[in-house]
mmCIF file of C-alpha atoms and ligand atoms in Angstrom:
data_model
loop_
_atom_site.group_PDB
_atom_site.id
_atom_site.type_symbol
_atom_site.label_atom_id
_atom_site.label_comp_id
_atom_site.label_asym_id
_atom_site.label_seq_id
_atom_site.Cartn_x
_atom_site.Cartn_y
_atom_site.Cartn_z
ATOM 1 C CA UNK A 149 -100.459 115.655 -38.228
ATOM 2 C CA UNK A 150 -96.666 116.311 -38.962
ATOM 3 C CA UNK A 151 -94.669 117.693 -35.847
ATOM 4 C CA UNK A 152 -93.224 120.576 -38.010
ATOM 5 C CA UNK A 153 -96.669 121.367 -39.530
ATOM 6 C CA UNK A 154 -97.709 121.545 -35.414
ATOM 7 C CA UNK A 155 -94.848 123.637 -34.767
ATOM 8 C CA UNK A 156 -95.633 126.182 -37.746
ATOM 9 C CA UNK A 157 -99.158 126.364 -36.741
ATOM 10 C CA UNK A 158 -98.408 126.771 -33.024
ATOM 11 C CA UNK A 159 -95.557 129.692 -34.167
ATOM 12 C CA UNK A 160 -98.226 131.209 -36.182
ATOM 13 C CA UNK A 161 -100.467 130.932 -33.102
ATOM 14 C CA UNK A 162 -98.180 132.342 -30.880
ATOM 15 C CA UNK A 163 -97.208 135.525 -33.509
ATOM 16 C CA UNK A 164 -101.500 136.581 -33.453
ATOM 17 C CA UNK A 165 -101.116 136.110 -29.761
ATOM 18 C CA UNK A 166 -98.102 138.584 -29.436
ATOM 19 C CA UNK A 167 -100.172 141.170 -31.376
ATOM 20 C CA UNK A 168 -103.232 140.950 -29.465
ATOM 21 C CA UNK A 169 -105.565 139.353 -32.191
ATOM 22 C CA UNK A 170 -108.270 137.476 -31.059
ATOM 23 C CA UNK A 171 -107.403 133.473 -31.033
ATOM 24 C CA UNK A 172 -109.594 130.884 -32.469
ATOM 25 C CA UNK A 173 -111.384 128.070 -30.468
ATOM 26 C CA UNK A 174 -108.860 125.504 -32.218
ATOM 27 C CA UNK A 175 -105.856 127.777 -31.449
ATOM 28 C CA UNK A 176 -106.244 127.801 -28.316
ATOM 29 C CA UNK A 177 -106.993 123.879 -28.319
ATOM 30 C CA UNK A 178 -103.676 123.528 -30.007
ATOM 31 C CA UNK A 179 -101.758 125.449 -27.234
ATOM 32 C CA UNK A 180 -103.251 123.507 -24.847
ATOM 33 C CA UNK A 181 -102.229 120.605 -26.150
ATOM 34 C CA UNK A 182 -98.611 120.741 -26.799
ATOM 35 C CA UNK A 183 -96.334 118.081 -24.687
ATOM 36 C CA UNK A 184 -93.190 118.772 -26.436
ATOM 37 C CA UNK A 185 -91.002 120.795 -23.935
ATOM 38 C CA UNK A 186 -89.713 123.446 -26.537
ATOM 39 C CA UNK A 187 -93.194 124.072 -27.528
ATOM 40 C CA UNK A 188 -93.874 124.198 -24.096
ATOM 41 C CA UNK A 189 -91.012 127.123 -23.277
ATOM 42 C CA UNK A 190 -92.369 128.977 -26.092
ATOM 43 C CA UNK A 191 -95.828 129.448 -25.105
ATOM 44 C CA UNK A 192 -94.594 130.156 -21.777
ATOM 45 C CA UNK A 193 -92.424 132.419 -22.790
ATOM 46 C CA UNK A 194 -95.105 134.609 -24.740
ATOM 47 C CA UNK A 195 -97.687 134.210 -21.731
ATOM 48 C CA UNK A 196 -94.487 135.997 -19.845
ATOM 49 C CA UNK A 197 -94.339 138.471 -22.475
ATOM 50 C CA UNK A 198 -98.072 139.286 -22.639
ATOM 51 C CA UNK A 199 -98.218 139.871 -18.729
ATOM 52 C CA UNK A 200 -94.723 142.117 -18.757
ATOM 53 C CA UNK A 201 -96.282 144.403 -21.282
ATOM 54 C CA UNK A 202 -98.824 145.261 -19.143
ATOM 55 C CA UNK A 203 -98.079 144.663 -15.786
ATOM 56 C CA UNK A 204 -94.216 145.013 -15.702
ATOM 57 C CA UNK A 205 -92.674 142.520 -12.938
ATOM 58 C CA UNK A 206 -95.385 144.058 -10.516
ATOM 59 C CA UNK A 207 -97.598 140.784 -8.911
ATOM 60 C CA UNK A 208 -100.724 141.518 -6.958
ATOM 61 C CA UNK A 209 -101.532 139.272 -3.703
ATOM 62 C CA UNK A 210 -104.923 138.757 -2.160
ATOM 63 C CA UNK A 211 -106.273 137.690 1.226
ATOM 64 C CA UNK A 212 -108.758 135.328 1.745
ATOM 65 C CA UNK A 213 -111.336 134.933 4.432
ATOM 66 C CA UNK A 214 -113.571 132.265 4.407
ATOM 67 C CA UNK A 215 -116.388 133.352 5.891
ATOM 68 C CA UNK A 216 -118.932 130.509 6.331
ATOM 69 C CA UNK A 217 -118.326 127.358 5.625
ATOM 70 C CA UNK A 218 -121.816 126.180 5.225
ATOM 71 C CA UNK A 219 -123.752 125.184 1.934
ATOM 72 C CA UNK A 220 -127.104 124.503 0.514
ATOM 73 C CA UNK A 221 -125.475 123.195 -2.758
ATOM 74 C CA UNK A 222 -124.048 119.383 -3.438
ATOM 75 C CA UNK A 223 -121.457 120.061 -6.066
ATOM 76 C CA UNK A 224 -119.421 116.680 -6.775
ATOM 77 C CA UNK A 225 -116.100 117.982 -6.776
ATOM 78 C CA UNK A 226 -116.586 120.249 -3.455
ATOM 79 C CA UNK A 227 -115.464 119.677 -0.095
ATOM 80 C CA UNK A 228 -117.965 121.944 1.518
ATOM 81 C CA UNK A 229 -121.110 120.413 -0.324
ATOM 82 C CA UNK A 230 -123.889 119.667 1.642
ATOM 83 C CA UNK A 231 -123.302 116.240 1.753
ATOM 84 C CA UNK A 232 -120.223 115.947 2.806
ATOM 85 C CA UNK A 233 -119.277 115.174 6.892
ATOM 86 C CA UNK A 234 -115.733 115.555 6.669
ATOM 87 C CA UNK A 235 -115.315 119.370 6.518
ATOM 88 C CA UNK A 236 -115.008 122.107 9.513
ATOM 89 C CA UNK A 237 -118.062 123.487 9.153
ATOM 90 C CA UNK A 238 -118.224 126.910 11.002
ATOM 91 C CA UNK A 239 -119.432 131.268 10.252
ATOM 92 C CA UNK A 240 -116.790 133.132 11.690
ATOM 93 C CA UNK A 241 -118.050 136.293 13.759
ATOM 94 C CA UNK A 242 -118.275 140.156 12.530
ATOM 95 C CA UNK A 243 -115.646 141.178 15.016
ATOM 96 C CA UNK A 244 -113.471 138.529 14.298
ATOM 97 C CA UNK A 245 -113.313 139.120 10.611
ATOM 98 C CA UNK A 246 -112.867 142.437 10.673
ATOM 99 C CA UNK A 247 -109.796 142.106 12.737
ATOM 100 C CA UNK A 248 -108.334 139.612 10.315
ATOM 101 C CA UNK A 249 -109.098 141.845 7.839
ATOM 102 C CA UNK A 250 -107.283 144.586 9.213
ATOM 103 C CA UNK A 251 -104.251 142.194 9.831
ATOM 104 C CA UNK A 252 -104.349 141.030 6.262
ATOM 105 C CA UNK A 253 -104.102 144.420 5.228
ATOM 106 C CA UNK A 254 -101.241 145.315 7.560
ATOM 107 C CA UNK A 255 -99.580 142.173 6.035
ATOM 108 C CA UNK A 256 -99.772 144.155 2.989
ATOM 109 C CA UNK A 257 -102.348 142.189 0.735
ATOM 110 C CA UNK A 258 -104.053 144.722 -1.809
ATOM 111 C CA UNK A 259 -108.059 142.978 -1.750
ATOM 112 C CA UNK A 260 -109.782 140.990 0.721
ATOM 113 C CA UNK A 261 -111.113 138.017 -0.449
ATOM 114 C CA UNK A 262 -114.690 137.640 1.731
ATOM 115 C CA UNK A 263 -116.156 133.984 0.464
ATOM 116 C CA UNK A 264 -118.957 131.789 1.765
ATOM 117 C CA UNK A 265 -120.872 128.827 0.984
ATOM 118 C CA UNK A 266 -124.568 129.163 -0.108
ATOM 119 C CA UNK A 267 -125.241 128.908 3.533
ATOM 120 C CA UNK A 268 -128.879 127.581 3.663
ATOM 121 C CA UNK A 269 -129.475 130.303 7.337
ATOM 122 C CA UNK A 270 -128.658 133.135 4.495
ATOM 123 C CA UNK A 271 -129.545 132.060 0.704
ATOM 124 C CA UNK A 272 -133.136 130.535 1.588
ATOM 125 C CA UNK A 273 -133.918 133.221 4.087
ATOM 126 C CA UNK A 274 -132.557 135.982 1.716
ATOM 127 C CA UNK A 275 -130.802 137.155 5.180
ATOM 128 C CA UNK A 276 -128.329 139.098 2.955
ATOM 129 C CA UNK A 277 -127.709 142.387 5.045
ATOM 130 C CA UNK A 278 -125.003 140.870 7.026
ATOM 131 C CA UNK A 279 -122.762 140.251 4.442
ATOM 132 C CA UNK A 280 -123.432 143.220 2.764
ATOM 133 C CA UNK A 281 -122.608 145.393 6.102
ATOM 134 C CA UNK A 282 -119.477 142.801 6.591
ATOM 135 C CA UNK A 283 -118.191 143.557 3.172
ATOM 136 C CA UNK A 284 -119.081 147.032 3.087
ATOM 137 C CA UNK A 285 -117.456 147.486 6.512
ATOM 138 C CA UNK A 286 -114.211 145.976 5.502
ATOM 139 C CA UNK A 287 -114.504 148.143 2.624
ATOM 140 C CA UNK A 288 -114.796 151.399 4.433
ATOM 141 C CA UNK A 289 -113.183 150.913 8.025
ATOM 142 C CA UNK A 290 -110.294 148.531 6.914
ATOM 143 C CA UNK A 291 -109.809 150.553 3.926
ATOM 144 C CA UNK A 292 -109.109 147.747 1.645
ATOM 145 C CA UNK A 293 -110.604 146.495 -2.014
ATOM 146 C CA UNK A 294 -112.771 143.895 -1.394
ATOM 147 C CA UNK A 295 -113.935 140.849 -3.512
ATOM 148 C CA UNK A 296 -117.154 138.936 -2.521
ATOM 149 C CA UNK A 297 -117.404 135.229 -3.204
ATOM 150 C CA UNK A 298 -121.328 134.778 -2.315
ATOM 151 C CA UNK A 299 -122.105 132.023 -4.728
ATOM 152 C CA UNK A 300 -125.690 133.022 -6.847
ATOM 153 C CA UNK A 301 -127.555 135.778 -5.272
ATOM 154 C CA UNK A 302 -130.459 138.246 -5.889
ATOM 155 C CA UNK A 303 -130.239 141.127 -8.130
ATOM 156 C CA UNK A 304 -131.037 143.429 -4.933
ATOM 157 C CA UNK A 305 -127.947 141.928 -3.103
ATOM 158 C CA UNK A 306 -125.666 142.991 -6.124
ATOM 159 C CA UNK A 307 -127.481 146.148 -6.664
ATOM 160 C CA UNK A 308 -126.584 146.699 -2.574
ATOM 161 C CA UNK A 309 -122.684 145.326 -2.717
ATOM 162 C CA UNK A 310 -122.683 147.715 -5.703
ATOM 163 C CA UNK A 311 -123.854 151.138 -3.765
ATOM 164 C CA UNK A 312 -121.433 149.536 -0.749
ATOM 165 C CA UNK A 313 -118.648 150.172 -3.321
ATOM 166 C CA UNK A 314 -117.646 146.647 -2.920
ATOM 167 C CA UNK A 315 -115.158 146.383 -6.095
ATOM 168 C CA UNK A 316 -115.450 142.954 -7.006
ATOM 169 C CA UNK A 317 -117.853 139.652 -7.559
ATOM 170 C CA UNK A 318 -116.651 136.319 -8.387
ATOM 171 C CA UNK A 319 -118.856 133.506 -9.043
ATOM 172 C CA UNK A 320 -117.131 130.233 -11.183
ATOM 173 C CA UNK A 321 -118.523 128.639 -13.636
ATOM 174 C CA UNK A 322 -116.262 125.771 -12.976
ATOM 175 C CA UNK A 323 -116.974 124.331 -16.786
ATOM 176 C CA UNK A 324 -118.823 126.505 -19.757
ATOM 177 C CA UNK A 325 -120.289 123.171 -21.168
ATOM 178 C CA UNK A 326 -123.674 123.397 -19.989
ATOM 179 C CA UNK A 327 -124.175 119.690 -19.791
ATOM 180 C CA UNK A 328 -120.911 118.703 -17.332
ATOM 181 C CA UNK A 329 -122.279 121.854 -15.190
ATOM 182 C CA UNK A 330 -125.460 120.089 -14.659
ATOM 183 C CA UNK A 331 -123.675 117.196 -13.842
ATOM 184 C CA UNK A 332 -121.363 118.884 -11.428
ATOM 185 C CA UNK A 333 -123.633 121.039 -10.392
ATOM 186 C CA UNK A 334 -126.147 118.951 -9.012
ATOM 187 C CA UNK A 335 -129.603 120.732 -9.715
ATOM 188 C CA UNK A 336 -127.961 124.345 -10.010
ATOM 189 C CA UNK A 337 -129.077 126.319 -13.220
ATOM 190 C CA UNK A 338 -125.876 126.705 -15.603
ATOM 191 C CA UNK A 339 -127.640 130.315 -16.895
ATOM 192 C CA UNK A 340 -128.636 131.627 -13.797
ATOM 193 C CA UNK A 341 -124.866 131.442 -13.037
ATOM 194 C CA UNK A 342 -123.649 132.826 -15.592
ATOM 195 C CA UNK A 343 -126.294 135.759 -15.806
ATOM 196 C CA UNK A 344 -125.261 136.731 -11.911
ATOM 197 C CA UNK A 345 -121.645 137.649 -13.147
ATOM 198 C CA UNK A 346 -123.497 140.111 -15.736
ATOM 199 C CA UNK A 347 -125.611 141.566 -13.676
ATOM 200 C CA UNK A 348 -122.764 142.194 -11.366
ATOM 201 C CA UNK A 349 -120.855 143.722 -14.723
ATOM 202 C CA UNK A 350 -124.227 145.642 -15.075
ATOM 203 C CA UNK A 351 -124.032 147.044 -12.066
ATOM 204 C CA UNK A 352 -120.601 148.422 -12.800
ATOM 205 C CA UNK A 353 -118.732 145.632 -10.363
ATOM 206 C CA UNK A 354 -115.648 144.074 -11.879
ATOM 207 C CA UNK A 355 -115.978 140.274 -12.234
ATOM 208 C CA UNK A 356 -114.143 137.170 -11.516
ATOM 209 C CA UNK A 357 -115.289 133.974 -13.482
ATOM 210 C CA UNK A 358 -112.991 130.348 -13.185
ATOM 211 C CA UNK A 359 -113.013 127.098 -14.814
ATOM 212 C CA UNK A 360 -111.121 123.944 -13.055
ATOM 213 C CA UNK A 361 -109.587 121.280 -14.933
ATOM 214 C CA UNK A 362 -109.977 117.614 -14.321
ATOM 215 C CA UNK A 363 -113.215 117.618 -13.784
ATOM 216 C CA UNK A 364 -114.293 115.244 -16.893
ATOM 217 C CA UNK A 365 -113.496 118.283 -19.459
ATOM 218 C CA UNK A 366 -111.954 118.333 -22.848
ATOM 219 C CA UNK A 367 -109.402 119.919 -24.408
ATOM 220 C CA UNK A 368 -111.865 121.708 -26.652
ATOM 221 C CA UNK A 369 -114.231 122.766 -23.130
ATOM 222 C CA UNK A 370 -111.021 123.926 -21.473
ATOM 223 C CA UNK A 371 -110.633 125.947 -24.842
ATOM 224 C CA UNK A 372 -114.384 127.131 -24.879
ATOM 225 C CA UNK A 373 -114.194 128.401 -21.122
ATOM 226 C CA UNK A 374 -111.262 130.623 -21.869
ATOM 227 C CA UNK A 375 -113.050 132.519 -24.949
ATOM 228 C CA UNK A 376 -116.119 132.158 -22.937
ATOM 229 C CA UNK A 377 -114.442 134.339 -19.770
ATOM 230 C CA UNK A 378 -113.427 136.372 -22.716
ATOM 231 C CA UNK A 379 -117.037 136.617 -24.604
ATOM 232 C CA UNK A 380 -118.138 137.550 -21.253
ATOM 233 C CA UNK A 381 -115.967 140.480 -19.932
ATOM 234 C CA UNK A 382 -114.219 138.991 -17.357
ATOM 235 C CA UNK A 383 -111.607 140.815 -15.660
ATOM 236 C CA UNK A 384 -110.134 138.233 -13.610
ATOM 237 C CA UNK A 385 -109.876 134.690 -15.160
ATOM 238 C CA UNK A 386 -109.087 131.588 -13.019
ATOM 239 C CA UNK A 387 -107.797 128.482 -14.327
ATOM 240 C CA UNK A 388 -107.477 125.865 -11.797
ATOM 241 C CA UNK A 389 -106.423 122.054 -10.980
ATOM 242 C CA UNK A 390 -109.366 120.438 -9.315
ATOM 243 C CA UNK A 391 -107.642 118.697 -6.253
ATOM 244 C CA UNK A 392 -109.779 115.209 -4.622
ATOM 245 C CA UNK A 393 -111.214 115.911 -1.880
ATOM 246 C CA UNK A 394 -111.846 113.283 0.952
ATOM 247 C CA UNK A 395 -115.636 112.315 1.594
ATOM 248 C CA UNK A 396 -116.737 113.424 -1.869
ATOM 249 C CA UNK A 397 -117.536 111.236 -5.114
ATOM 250 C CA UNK A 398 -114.557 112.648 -6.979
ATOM 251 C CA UNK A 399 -112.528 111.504 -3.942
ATOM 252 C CA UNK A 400 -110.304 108.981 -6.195
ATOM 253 C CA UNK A 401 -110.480 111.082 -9.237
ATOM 254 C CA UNK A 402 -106.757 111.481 -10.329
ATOM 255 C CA UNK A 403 -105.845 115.686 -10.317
ATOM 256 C CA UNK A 404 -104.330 116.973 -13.104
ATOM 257 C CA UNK A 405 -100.940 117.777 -13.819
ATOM 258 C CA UNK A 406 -98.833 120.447 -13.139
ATOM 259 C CA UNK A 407 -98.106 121.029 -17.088
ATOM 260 C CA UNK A 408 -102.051 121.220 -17.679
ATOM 261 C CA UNK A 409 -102.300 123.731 -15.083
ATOM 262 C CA UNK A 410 -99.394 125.762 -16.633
ATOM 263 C CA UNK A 411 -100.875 125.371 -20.148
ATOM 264 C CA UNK A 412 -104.132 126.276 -18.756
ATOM 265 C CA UNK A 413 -102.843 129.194 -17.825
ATOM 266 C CA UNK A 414 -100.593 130.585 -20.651
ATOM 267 C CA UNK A 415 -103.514 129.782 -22.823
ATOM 268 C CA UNK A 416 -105.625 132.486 -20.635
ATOM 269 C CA UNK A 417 -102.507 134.927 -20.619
ATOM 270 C CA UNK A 418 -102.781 134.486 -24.514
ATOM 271 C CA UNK A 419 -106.359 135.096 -24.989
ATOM 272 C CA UNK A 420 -106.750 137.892 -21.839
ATOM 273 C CA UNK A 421 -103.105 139.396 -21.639
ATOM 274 C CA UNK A 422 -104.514 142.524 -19.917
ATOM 275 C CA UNK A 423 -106.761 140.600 -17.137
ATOM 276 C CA UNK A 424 -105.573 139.574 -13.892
ATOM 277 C CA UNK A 425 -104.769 135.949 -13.929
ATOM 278 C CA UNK A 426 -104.888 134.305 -10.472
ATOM 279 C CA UNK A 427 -102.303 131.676 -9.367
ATOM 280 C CA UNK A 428 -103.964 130.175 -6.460
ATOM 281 C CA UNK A 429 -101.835 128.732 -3.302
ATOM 282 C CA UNK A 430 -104.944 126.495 -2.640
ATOM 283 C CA UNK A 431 -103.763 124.071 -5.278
ATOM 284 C CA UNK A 432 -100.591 122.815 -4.679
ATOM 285 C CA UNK A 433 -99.534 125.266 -1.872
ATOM 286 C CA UNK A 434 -96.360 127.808 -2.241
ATOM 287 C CA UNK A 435 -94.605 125.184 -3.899
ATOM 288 C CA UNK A 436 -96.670 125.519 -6.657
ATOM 289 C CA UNK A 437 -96.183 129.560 -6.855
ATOM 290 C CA UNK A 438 -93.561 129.904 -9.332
ATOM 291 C CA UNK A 439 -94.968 127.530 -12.085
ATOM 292 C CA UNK A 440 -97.458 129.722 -12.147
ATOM 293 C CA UNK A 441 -96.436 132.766 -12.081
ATOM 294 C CA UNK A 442 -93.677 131.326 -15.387
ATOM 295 C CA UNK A 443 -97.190 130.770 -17.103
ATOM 296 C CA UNK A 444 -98.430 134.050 -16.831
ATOM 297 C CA UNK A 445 -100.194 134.360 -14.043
ATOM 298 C CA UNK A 446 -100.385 138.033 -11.884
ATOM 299 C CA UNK A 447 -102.184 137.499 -9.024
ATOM 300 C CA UNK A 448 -101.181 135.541 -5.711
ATOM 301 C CA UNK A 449 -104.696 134.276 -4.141
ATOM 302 C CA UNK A 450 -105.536 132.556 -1.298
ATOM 303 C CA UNK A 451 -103.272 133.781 1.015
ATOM 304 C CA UNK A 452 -104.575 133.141 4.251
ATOM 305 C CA UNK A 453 -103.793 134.721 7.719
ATOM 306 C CA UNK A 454 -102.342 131.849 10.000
ATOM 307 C CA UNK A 455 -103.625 130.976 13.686
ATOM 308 C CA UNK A 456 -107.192 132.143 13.071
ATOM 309 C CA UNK A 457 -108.664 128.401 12.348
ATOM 310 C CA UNK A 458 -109.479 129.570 8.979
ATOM 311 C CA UNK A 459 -110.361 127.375 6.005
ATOM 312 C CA UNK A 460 -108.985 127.237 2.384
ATOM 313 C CA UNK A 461 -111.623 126.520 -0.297
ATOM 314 C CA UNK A 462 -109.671 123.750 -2.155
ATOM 315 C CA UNK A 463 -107.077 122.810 0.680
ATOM 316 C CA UNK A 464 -108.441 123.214 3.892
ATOM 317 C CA UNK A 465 -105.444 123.099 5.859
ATOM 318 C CA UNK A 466 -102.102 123.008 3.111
ATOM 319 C CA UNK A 467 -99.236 125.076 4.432
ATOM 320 C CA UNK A 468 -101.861 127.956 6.197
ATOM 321 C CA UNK A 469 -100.749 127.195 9.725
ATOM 322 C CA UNK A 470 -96.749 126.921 9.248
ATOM 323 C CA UNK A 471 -97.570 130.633 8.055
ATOM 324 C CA UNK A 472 -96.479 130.202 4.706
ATOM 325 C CA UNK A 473 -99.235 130.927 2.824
ATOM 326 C CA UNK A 474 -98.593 134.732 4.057
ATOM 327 C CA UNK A 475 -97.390 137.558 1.918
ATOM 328 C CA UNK A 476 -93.600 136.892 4.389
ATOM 329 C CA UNK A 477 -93.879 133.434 3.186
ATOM 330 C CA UNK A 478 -94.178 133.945 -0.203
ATOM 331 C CA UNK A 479 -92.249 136.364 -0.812
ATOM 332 C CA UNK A 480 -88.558 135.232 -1.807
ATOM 333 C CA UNK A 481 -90.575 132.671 -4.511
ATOM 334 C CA UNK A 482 -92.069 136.207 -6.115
ATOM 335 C CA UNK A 483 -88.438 137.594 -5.809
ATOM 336 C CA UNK A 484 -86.500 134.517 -7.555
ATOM 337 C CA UNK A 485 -88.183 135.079 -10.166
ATOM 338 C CA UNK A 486 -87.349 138.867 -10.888
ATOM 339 C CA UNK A 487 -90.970 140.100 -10.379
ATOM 340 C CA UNK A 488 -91.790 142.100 -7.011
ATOM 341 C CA UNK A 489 -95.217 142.865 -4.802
ATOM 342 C CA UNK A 490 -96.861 145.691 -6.281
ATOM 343 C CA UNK A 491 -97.706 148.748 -4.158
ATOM 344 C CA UNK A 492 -101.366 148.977 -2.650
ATOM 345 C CA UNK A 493 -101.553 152.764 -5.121
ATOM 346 C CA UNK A 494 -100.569 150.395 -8.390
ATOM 347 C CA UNK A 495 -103.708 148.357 -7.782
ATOM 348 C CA UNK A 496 -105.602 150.881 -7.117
ATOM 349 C CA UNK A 497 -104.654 152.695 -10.108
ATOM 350 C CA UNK A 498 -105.352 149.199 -12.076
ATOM 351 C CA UNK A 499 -109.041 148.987 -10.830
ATOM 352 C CA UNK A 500 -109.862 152.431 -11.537
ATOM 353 C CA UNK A 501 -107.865 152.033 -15.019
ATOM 354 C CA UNK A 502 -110.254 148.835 -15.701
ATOM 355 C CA UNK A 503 -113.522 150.401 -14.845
ATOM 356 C CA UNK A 504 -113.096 153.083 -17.143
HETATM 357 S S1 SF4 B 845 -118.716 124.727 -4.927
HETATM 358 FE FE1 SF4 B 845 -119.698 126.386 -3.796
HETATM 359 S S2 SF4 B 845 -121.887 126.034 -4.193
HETATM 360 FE FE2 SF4 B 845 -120.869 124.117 -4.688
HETATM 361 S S3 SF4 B 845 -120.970 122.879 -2.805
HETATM 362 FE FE3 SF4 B 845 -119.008 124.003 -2.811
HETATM 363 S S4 SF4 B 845 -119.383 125.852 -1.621
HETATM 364 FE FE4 SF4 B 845 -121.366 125.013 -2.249
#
């Protein structure tokens, strides 16, 4: 195709996108696809656009606890699967998260972030009611929004985080093309996934879903996952670099690049531009904050509390203990770019505004 016919196509793209028309599956495999820089700036620029209308320059910043380390599951591009001898594999204590949680909160992080691995002591024995009075206590004694990162669970455990008033459940697809989940997802069911995140909808939750790139996607799956998150409901969508991870089969696989993860995300800004968008430190660490947030993204995740031996999900160990992955640390990136840390009352006011 002609490079001007590309450009009036992705300017014509870029107009719907301003005015909040829904994109097609090849519009949004077109803006995921550009490589010429000025095509570049402008889809950045309207992802920027999208997220000032309705967020202003507020970001929101999360804290993240990972609970349990353990997994039942043997997911190729995991650190933590099964399989794998590499990782620290530990379940923190009630007490001890709790505490943390209360420090994240004084560090002035608006949600707690409570993940685990399908940890075979709790999945297989359905021993659910410790997480449930861990993320309800958080909840109610720290005072905090809390998101729970279980993996798949029964309908009684969502039905239970639901009358807990725990605010949020996020559970990643990782790919919407059933046949690479199956292949990623060793002997996982892609539906019984997917149906988890409804339920938790159902149930009046609000609902995180994520795709990664590099993973053996296409263009056109990347595409398909971002309508799909849309199709769905979601109201937090995650697009994010897969990074190798040492002792697994995808240990050589080459990551993706910076500019895929930036597209990846301006193309969700441009299909959700009223959903939170997470840019995630557990990727490339704080240096990779501000690309990010020029794409779109609204959300700082994965900040993680340091000297408490603590795990991140995608990089164990990337800047957590020099303490910059704290809301101190990150703080003059946020700032150089003109946006600020939004008060604890403006997300507040943005969850109740999104369950209604
Ligand atoms: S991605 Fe989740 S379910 Fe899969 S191995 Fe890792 S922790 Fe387990």
């Amino acid at each position: 195709m002609h490079s001007s016919s590309v450009e009036t196509k992705l300017s014509n793209i870029l107009e719907k996108a301003l005015s909040e028309q829904s994109l097609s599956q090849k519009d949004v495999e077109l803006v995921l696809s550009v490589r010429n820089m000025e095509d570049v700036f402008s889809v950045l620029d309207v992802a920027r656009e999208l997220r000032e209308r309705h967020f202003g320059k507020e970001v929101f910043a999360y804290g993240f606890v990972y609970y349990d380390t353990m997994c039942r599951n043997d997911c190729l591009f995991c650190y933590y699967r099964r399989s794998n001898k590499k990782p620290p594999r530990y379940k923190k204590d009630f007490e001890e998260v709790i505490e943390l949680s209360h420090l994240l909160k004084k560090s002035g992080v608006h949600l707690i972030d409570l993940t685990l691995g399908e940890d075979p002591a709790i999945h297989d024995k359905e021993k659910f009611e410790e997480i449930i009075s861990l993320a309800s206590t958080i909840k109610t004694d720290v005072d905090i929004p809390v998101m729970v990162s279980p993996g798949v669970v029964p309908e009684w455990v969502i039905k239970e985080f639901s009358e807990e008033g725990i605010d949020w459940y996020a559970c990643y697809q990782e790919t919407h093309n059933p046949v690479l989940f199956s292949k990623l997802r060793i002997k996982q069911d892609y539906d019984t996934r997917l149906n988890v995140k409804l339920k938790a909808k159902e149930y009046g939750m609000l609902i995180e879903d994520g795709m990664l790139l590099g993973v053996g996607e296409s263009i056109s799956d990347r595409a398909h996952s971002i309508l799909e998150m849309k199709r769905i409901g979601v109201n937090q969508a995650r697009s994010m670099c897969f990074v190798p991870q040492e002792g697994t089969p995808m240990e050589h696989v080459p990551p993706p690049s910076v500019l895929e993860q930036m597209l990846a995300i301006a193309a969700t800004r441009l299909v959700h531009p009223d959903r939170l968008i997470p840019a995630s430190l557990d990727v490339f660490g704080v240096n990779g904050l501000q690309p990010m947030l020029l794409s779109g993204a609204n959300v700082v995740t994965s900040l993680v509390y340091p000297e408490t031996g603590l795990a991140g999900v995608a990089n164990a160990t990337l800047d957590v203990e020099e303490g910059r992955r704290t809301l101190e640390g990150i703080s003059h990136y946020i700032h150089e770019l003109g946006l600020k840390i939004a008060t604890r009352k403006s997300y507040d006011r943005w969850m109740k505004k999104e369950r209604e």
